CSV table of C-alpha atoms in Angstrom, one decimal:
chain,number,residue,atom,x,y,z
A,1,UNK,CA,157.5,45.7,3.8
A,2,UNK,CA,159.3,49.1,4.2
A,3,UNK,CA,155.5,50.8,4.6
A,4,UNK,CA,154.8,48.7,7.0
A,5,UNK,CA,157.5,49.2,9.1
A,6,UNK,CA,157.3,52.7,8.7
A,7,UNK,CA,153.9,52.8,10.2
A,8,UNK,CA,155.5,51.2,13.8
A,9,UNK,CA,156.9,54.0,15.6
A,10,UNK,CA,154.8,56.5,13.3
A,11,UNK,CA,151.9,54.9,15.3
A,12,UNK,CA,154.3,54.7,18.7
A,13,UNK,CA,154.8,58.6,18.6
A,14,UNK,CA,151.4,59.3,18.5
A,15,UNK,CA,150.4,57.0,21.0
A,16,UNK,CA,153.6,58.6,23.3
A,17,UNK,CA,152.3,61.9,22.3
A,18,UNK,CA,148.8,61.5,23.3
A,19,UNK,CA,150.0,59.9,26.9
A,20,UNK,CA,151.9,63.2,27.2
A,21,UNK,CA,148.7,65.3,26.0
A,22,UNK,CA,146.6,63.3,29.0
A,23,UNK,CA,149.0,64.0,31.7
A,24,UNK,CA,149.2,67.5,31.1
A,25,UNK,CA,145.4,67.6,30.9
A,26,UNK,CA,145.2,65.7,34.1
A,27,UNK,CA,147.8,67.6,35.6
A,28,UNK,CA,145.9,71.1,34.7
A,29,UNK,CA,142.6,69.6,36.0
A,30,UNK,CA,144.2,69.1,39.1
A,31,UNK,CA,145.1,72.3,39.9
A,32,UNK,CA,141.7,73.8,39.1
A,33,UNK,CA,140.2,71.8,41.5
A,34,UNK,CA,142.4,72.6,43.8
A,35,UNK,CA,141.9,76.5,43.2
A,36,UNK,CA,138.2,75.6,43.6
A,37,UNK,CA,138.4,73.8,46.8
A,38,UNK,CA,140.4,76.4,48.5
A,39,UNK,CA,138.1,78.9,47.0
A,40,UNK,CA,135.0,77.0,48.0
A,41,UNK,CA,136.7,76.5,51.6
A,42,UNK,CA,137.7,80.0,51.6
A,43,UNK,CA,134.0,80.9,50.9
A,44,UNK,CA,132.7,78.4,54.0
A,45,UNK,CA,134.8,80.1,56.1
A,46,UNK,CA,133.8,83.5,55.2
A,47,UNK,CA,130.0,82.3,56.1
A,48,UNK,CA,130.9,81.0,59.5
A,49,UNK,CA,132.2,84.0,60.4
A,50,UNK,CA,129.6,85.8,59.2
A,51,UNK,CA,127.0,83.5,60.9
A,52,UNK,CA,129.5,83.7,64.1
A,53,UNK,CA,129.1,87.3,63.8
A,54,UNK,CA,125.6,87.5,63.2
A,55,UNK,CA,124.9,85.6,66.4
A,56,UNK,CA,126.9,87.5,68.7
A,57,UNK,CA,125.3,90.8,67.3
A,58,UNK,CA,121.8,88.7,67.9
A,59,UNK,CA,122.6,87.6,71.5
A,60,UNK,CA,124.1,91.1,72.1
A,61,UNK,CA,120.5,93.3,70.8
A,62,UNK,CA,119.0,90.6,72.9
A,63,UNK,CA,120.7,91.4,75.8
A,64,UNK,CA,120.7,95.2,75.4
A,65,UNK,CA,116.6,95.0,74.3
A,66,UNK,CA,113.9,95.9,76.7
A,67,UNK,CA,112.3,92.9,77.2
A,68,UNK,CA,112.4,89.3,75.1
A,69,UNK,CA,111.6,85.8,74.8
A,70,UNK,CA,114.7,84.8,77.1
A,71,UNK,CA,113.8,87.7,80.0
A,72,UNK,CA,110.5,86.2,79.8
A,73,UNK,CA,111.6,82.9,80.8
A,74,UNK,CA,113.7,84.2,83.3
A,75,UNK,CA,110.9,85.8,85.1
A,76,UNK,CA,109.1,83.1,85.4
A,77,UNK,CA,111.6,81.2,87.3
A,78,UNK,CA,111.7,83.7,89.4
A,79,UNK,CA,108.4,84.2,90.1
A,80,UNK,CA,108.0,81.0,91.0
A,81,UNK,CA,110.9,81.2,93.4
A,82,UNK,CA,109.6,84.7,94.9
A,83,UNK,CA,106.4,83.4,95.1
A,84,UNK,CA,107.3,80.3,97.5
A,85,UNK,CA,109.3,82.6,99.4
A,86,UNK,CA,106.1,84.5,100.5
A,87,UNK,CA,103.8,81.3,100.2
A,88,UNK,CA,101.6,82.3,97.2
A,89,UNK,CA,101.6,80.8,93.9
A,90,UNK,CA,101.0,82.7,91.1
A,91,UNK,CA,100.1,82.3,87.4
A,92,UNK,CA,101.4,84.1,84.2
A,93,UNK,CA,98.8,86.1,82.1
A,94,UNK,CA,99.1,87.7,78.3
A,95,UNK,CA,97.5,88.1,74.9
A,96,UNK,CA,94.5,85.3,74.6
A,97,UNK,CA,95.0,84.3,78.2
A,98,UNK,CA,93.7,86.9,80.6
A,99,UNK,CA,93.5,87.4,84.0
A,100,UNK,CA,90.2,87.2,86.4
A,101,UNK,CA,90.5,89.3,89.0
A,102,UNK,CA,87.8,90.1,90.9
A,103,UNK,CA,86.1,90.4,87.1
A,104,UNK,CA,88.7,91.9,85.6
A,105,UNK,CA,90.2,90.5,82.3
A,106,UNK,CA,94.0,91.6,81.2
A,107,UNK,CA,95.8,92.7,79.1
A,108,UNK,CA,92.1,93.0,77.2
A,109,UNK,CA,90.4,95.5,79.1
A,110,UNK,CA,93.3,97.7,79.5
A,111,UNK,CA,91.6,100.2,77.4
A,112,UNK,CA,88.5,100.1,78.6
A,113,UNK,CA,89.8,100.3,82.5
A,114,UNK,CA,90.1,103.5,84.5
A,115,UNK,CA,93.6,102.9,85.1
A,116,UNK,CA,95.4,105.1,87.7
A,117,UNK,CA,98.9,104.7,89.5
A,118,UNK,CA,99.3,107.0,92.7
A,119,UNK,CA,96.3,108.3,91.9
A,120,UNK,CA,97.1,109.4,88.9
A,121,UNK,CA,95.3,108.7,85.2
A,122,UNK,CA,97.7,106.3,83.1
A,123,UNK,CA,97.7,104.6,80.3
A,124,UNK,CA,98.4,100.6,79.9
A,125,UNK,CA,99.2,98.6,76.5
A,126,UNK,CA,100.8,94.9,76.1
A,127,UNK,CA,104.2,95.2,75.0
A,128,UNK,CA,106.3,92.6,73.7
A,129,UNK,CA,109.5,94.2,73.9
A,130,UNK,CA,109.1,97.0,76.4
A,131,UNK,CA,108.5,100.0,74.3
A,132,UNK,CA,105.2,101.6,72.9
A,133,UNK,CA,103.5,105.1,73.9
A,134,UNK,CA,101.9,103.9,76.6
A,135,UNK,CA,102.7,105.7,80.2
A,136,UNK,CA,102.8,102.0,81.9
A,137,UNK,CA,103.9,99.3,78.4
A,138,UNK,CA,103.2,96.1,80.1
A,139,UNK,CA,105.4,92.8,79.2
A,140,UNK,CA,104.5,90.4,82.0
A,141,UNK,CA,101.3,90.3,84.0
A,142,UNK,CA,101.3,87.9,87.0
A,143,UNK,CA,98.1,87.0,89.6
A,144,UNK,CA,97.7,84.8,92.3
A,145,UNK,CA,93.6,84.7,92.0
A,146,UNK,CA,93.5,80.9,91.6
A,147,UNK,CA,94.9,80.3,94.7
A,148,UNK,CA,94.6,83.0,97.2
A,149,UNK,CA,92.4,83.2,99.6
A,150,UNK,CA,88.8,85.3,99.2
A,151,UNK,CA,89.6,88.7,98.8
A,152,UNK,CA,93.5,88.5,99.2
A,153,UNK,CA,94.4,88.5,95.2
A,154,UNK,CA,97.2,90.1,94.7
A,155,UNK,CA,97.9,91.5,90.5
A,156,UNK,CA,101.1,92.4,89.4
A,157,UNK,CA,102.1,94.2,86.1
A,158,UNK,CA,105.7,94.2,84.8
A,159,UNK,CA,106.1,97.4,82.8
A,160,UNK,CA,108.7,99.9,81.4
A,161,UNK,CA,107.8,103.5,82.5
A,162,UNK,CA,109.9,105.9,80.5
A,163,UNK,CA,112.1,103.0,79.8
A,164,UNK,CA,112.8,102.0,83.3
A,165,UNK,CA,111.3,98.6,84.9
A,166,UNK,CA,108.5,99.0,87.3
A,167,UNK,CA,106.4,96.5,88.9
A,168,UNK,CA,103.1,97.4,89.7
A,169,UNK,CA,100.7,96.0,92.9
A,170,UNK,CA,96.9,96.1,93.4
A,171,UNK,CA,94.6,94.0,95.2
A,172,UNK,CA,91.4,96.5,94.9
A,173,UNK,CA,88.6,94.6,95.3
A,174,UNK,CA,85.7,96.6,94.4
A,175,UNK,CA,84.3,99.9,93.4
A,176,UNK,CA,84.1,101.5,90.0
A,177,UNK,CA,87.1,100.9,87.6
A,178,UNK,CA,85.2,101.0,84.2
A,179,UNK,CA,86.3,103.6,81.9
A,180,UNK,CA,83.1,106.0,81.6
A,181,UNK,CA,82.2,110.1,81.3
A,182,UNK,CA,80.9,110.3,84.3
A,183,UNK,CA,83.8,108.6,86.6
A,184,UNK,CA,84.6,110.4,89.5
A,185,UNK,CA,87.8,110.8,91.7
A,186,UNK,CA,87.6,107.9,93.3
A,187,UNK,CA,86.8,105.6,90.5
A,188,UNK,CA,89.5,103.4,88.8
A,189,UNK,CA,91.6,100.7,89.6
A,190,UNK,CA,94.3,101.9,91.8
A,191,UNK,CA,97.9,100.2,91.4
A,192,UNK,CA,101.3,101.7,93.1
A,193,UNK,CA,104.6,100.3,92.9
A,194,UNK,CA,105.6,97.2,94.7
A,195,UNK,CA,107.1,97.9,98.2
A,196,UNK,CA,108.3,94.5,97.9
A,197,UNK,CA,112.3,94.5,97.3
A,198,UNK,CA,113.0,91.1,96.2
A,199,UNK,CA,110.4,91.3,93.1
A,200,UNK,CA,111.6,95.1,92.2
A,201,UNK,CA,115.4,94.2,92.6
A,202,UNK,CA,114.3,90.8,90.6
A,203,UNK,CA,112.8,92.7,87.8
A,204,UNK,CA,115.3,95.2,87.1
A,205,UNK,CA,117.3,92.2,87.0
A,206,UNK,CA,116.2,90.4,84.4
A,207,UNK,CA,115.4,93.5,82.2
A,208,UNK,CA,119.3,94.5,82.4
A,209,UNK,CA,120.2,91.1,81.0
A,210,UNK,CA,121.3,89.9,84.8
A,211,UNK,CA,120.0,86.6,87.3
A,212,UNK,CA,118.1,87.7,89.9
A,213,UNK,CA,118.2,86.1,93.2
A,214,UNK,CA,115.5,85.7,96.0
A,215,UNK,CA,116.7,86.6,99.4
A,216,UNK,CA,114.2,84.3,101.0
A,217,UNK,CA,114.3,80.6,101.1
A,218,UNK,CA,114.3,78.5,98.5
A,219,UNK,CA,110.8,77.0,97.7
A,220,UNK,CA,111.2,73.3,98.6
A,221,UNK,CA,113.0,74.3,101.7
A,222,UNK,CA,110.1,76.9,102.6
A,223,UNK,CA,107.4,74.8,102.1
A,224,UNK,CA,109.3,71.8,103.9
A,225,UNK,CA,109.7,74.2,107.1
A,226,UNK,CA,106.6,75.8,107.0
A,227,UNK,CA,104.5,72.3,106.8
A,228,UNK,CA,106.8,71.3,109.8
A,229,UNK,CA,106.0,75.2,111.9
A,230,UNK,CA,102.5,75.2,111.0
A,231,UNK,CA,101.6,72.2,113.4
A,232,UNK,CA,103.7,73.2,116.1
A,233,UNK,CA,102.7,76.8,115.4
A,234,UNK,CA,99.6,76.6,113.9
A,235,UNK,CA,98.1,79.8,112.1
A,236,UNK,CA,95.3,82.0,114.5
A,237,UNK,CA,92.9,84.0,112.9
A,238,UNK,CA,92.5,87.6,113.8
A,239,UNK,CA,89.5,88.5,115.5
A,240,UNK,CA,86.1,87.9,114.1
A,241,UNK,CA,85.0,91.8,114.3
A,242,UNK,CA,88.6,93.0,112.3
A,243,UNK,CA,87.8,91.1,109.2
A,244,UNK,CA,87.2,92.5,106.4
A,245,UNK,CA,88.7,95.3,104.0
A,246,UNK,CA,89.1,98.6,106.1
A,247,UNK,CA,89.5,102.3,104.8
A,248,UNK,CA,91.4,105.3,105.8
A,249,UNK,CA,92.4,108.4,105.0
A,250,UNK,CA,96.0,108.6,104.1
A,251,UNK,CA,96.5,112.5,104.6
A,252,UNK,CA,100.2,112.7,103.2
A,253,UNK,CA,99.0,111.1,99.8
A,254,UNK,CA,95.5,112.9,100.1
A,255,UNK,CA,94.0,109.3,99.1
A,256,UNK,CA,91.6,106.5,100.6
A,257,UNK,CA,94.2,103.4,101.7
A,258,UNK,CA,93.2,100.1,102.5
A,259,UNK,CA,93.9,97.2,104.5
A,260,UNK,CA,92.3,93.6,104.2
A,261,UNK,CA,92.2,91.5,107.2
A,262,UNK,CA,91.0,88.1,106.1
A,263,UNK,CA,91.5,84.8,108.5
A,264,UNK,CA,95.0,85.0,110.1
A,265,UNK,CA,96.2,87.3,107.2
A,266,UNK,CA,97.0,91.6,107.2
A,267,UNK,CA,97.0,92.9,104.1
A,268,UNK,CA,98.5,96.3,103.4
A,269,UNK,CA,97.6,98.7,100.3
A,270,UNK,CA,101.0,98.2,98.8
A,271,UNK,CA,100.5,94.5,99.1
A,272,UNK,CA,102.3,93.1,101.9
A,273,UNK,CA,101.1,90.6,103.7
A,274,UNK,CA,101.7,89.3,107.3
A,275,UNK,CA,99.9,86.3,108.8
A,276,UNK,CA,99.1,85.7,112.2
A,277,UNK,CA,100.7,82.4,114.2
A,278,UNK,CA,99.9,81.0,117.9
A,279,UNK,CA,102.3,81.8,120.3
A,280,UNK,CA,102.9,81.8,124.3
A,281,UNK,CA,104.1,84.6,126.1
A,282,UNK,CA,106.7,81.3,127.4
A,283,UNK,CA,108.3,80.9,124.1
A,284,UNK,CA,108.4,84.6,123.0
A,285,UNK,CA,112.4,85.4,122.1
A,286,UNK,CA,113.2,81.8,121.2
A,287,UNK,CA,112.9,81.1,117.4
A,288,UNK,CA,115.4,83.1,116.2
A,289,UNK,CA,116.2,80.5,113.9
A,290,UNK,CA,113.0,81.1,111.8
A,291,UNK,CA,113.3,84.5,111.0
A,292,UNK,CA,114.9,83.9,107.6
A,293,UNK,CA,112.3,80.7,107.1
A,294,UNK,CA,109.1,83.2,108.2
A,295,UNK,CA,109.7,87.1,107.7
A,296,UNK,CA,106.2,87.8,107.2
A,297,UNK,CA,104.9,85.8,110.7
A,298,UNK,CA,103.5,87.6,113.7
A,299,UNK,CA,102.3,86.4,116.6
A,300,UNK,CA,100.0,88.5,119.1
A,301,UNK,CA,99.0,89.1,122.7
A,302,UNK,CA,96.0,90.7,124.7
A,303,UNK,CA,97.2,93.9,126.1
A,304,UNK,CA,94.3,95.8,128.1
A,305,UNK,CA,91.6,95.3,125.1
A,306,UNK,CA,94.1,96.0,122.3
A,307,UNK,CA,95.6,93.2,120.3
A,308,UNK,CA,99.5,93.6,120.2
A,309,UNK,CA,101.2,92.6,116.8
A,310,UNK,CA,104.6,91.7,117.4
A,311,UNK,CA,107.5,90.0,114.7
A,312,UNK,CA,108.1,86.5,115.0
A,313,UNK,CA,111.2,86.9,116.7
A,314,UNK,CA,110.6,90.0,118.8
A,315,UNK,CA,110.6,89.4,122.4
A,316,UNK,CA,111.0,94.0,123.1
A,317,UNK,CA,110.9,97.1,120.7
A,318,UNK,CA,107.7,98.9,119.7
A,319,UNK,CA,105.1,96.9,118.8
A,320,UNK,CA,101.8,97.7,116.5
A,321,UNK,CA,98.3,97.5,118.3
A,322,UNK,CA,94.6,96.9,116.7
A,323,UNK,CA,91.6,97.6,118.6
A,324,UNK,CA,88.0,97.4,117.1
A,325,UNK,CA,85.3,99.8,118.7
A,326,UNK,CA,82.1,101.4,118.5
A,327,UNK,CA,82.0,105.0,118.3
A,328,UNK,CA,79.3,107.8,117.3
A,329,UNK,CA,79.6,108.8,114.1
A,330,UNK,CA,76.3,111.1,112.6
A,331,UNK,CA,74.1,110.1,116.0
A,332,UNK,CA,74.8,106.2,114.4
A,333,UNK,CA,77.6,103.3,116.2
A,334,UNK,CA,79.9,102.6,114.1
A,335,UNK,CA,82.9,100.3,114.1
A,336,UNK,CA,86.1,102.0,113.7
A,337,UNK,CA,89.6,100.1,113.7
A,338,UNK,CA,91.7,101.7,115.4
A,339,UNK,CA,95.8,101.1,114.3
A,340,UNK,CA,98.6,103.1,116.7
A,341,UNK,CA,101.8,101.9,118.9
A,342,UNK,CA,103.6,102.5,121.7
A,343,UNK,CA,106.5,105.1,120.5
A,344,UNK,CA,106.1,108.2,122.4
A,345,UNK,CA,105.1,110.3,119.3
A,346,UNK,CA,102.5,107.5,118.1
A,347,UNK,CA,99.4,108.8,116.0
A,348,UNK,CA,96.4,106.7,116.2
A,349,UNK,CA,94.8,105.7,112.6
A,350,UNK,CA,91.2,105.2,112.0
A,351,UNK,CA,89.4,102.7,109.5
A,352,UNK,CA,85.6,102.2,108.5
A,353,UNK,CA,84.1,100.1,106.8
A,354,UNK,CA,83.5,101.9,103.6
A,355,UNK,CA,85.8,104.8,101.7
A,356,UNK,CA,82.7,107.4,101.9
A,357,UNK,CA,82.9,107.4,106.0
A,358,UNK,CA,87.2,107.5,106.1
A,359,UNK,CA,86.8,110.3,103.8
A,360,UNK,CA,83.8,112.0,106.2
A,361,UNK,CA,85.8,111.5,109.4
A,362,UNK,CA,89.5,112.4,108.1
A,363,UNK,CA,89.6,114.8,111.1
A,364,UNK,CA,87.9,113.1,113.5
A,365,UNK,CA,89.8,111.4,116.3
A,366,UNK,CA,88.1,109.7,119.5
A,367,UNK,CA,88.9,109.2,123.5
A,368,UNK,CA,89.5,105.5,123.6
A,369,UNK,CA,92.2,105.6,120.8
A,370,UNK,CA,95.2,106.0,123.2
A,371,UNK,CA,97.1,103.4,124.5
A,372,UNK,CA,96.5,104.7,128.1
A,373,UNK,CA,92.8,104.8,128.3
C-alpha cells in the first residue's frame, strides 16, 4: 500500500514538471517566430525599397536617354496631330517595315543611298536609342507616300546630329541617289532641315522628356472645318502650264532648288506646302476667322498676265506673283516660270523644267520678268 501511494504525486511531479517543460518550449518558440517575422518583414521592406528605387532610377535614365520606347509613342501622337493640322496623313517606318518613296526603301538602303544634307555627303544608320557613329542616327522615319498626291510625298527622318534632335525633309523625286564611283555633284538624295516649327519644336520635345503641342487645330476640328470651307471655297488648281516640278538656281546656297506645283498645291524645297482656294475679289478681307483653321490657304487673282498669290486673309501687303512664258534659250522656246513681287527691291526668279538648264541660265535674266512690262 505505502508503494503505491508513493508512486501518486511521484507520478503528479512529473507530469507538473513536463507541463512546465512545454510552456517554456512554447514560450521560446514564440519568440523565434517572432524574431523571424520581423526579420522576414524587415527583409520585404528592404526589397521594396529597393525595387522603389530601382524604378525611379529606370524612369529617370529613361527620361534622360536619347530616344526610347515611351518617346516613340509620343511621337506618334503627335504626328498624327501635326499631320491633321497641315491635312496629310502620314505613316511610321523602321527595321522590316520600309518606306516606298518614289522607289526608295528605309532604313534598308541607307547604306547604299547617296545621302546628302545641305549638300553635303552624310551618313545615315537606324538607331534605337539615338546614339551610334553615324553623322544623321535615325530613330523615327515618317512618309506620307500612301496618301499624298502624285509627286507631293513628303519623307521625314527623326535623327540626333551630334546629339541634338533634327528632323529632316525631302520630297526629291527623281534623279540619281544610288551610291556609286562615278556619282557626280548633283547626284544623291537631298534632305535639309524642316522649316516647319511645329514638327522641330515637337521633336525636341519629346527627345527632352517634355509633351509637345501643335499650334494648329486639333484634327477632328480641322478636318470638320475644312470639309465645311471646301464647298463654300472649293480648292482651284493652278494653271495647267505651271505644273509640274520646277528648278532654279539658288545662288546664296550655290545649289539647284525646287518647287512642285501639282493641282491646287505649291510645294517649296524645304517642304511647305500651300494650296490654292477660289475666291472673289468681293469677299477678300473677310475670313479672318479662318486663319488659325487654314494657315497654308491662298487664294489668287489675274493681275495684267501674272497670277497674284495672296494669304487667305490678306486683303493689302506685298503679294507673290507667278507668270509662265516662253523665252529663247540656245535659239530653242523654252518655258521659264517666272517667281518675283511687288516690294520695291524685288528680284525676279527663274525655273525650267530640268536642273541641267537652271544651272545653264543662273545668269540669265529676261525683259518680261518685271512687274511693269
Amino acid at each position: 500500500m505505502k508503494k503505491g501511494f508513493l508512486l501518486v504525486p511521484l507520478l503528479t511531479s512529473a507530469v507538473l514538471l513536463g507541463g512546465c517543460g512545454n510552456s517554456q518550449v512554447s514560450h521560446s518558440t514564440h519568440q523565434n517566430n517572432a524574431v523571424k517575422t520581423n526579420k522576414v518583414a524587415d527583409q520585404n521592406n528592404q526589397k521594396n525599397q529597393s525595387s522603389a528605387t530601382t524604378a525611379t532610377t529606370t524612369n529617370d535614365q529613361q527620361e534622360q536617354s536619347l530616344w526610347n520606347q515611351s518617346k516613340n509613342q509620343k511621337l506618334a501622337s503627335f504626328m498624327q496631330n501635326w499631320g491633321a493640322t497641315m491635312n496629310q496623313q502620314y505613316k511610321s517606318y523602321g527595321p522590316g517595315n520600309n518606306t516606298n518613296f518614289y522607289g526608295i526603301a528605309f532604313p534598308q538602303q541607307f547604306d547604299q543611298t547617296l545621302l546628302k544634307v545641305d549638300n553635303q555627303t552624310v551618313s545615315m544608320k537606324w538607331s534605337n536609342d539615338g546614339t551610334g557613329n553615324a553623322d544623321y542616327n535615325v530613330v523615327a522615319i515618317y512618309c506620307d507616300s500612301d496618301t499624298a498626291q502624285p509627286m507631293n510625298e513628303h519623307l521625314y527622318l527623326f535623327t540626333f546630329h551630334n546629339g541634338n534632335p533634327v528632323v529632316l525633309i525631302t520630297q526629291q523625286t527623281n534623279g540619281n541617289v544610288t551610291k556609286s564611283a562615278n556619282n557626280g555633284p548633283d547626284d544623291g538624295l537631298h534632305f535639309k532641315e524642316t522649316a516647319n516649327q511645329d514638327l522641330s519644336n515637337g521633336f525636341k520635345a519629346i527627345a527632352n522628356g517634355k509633351t509637345p503641342t501643335v499650334s494648329g487645330q486639333k484634327a477632328n476640328s480641322s478636318n470638320n472645318n475644312s470639309q465645311t470651307d471646301d464647298s463654300k471655297y472649293p480648292p482651284q488648281d493652278f494653271p495647267n502650264e505651271m505644273q509640274g516640278t520646277w528648278y532654279e538656281y539658288d545662288k546664296s546656297a550655290n545649289s539647284v532648288a525646287t518647287i512642285k506645283i501639282d493641282g491646287n498645291k505649291l510645294t517649296e524645297e524645304n517642304g511647305s506646302t500651300v494650296e490654292q482656294h477660289k475666291l472673289t475679289d468681293s469677299t477678300v478681307g473677310t475670313k479672318a476667322e479662318n486663319n488659325t483653321q487654314h494657315p497654308n490657304w491662298i487664294f489668287t487673282l489675274d493681275s495684267n498676265g501674272w497670277l497674284q498669290i495672296r494669304g487667305w486673309d490678306q486683303d493689302n501687303g506685298t503679294s507673290t506673283y507667278l507668270k509662265v512664258s516662253n523665252e529663247n534659250v540656245n535659239g530653242q522656246s523654252v518655258p521659264v516660270l517666272t517667281r518675283t513681287d511687288d516690294s520695291d527691291n524685288a528680284t525676279p526668279t527663274s525655273f525650267y523644267k530640268s536642273k541641267d538648264l537652271a544651272m545653264q541660265q543662273k545668269d540669265t535674266t529676261y525683259p518680261d520678268q518685271s512687274l511693269s512690262e
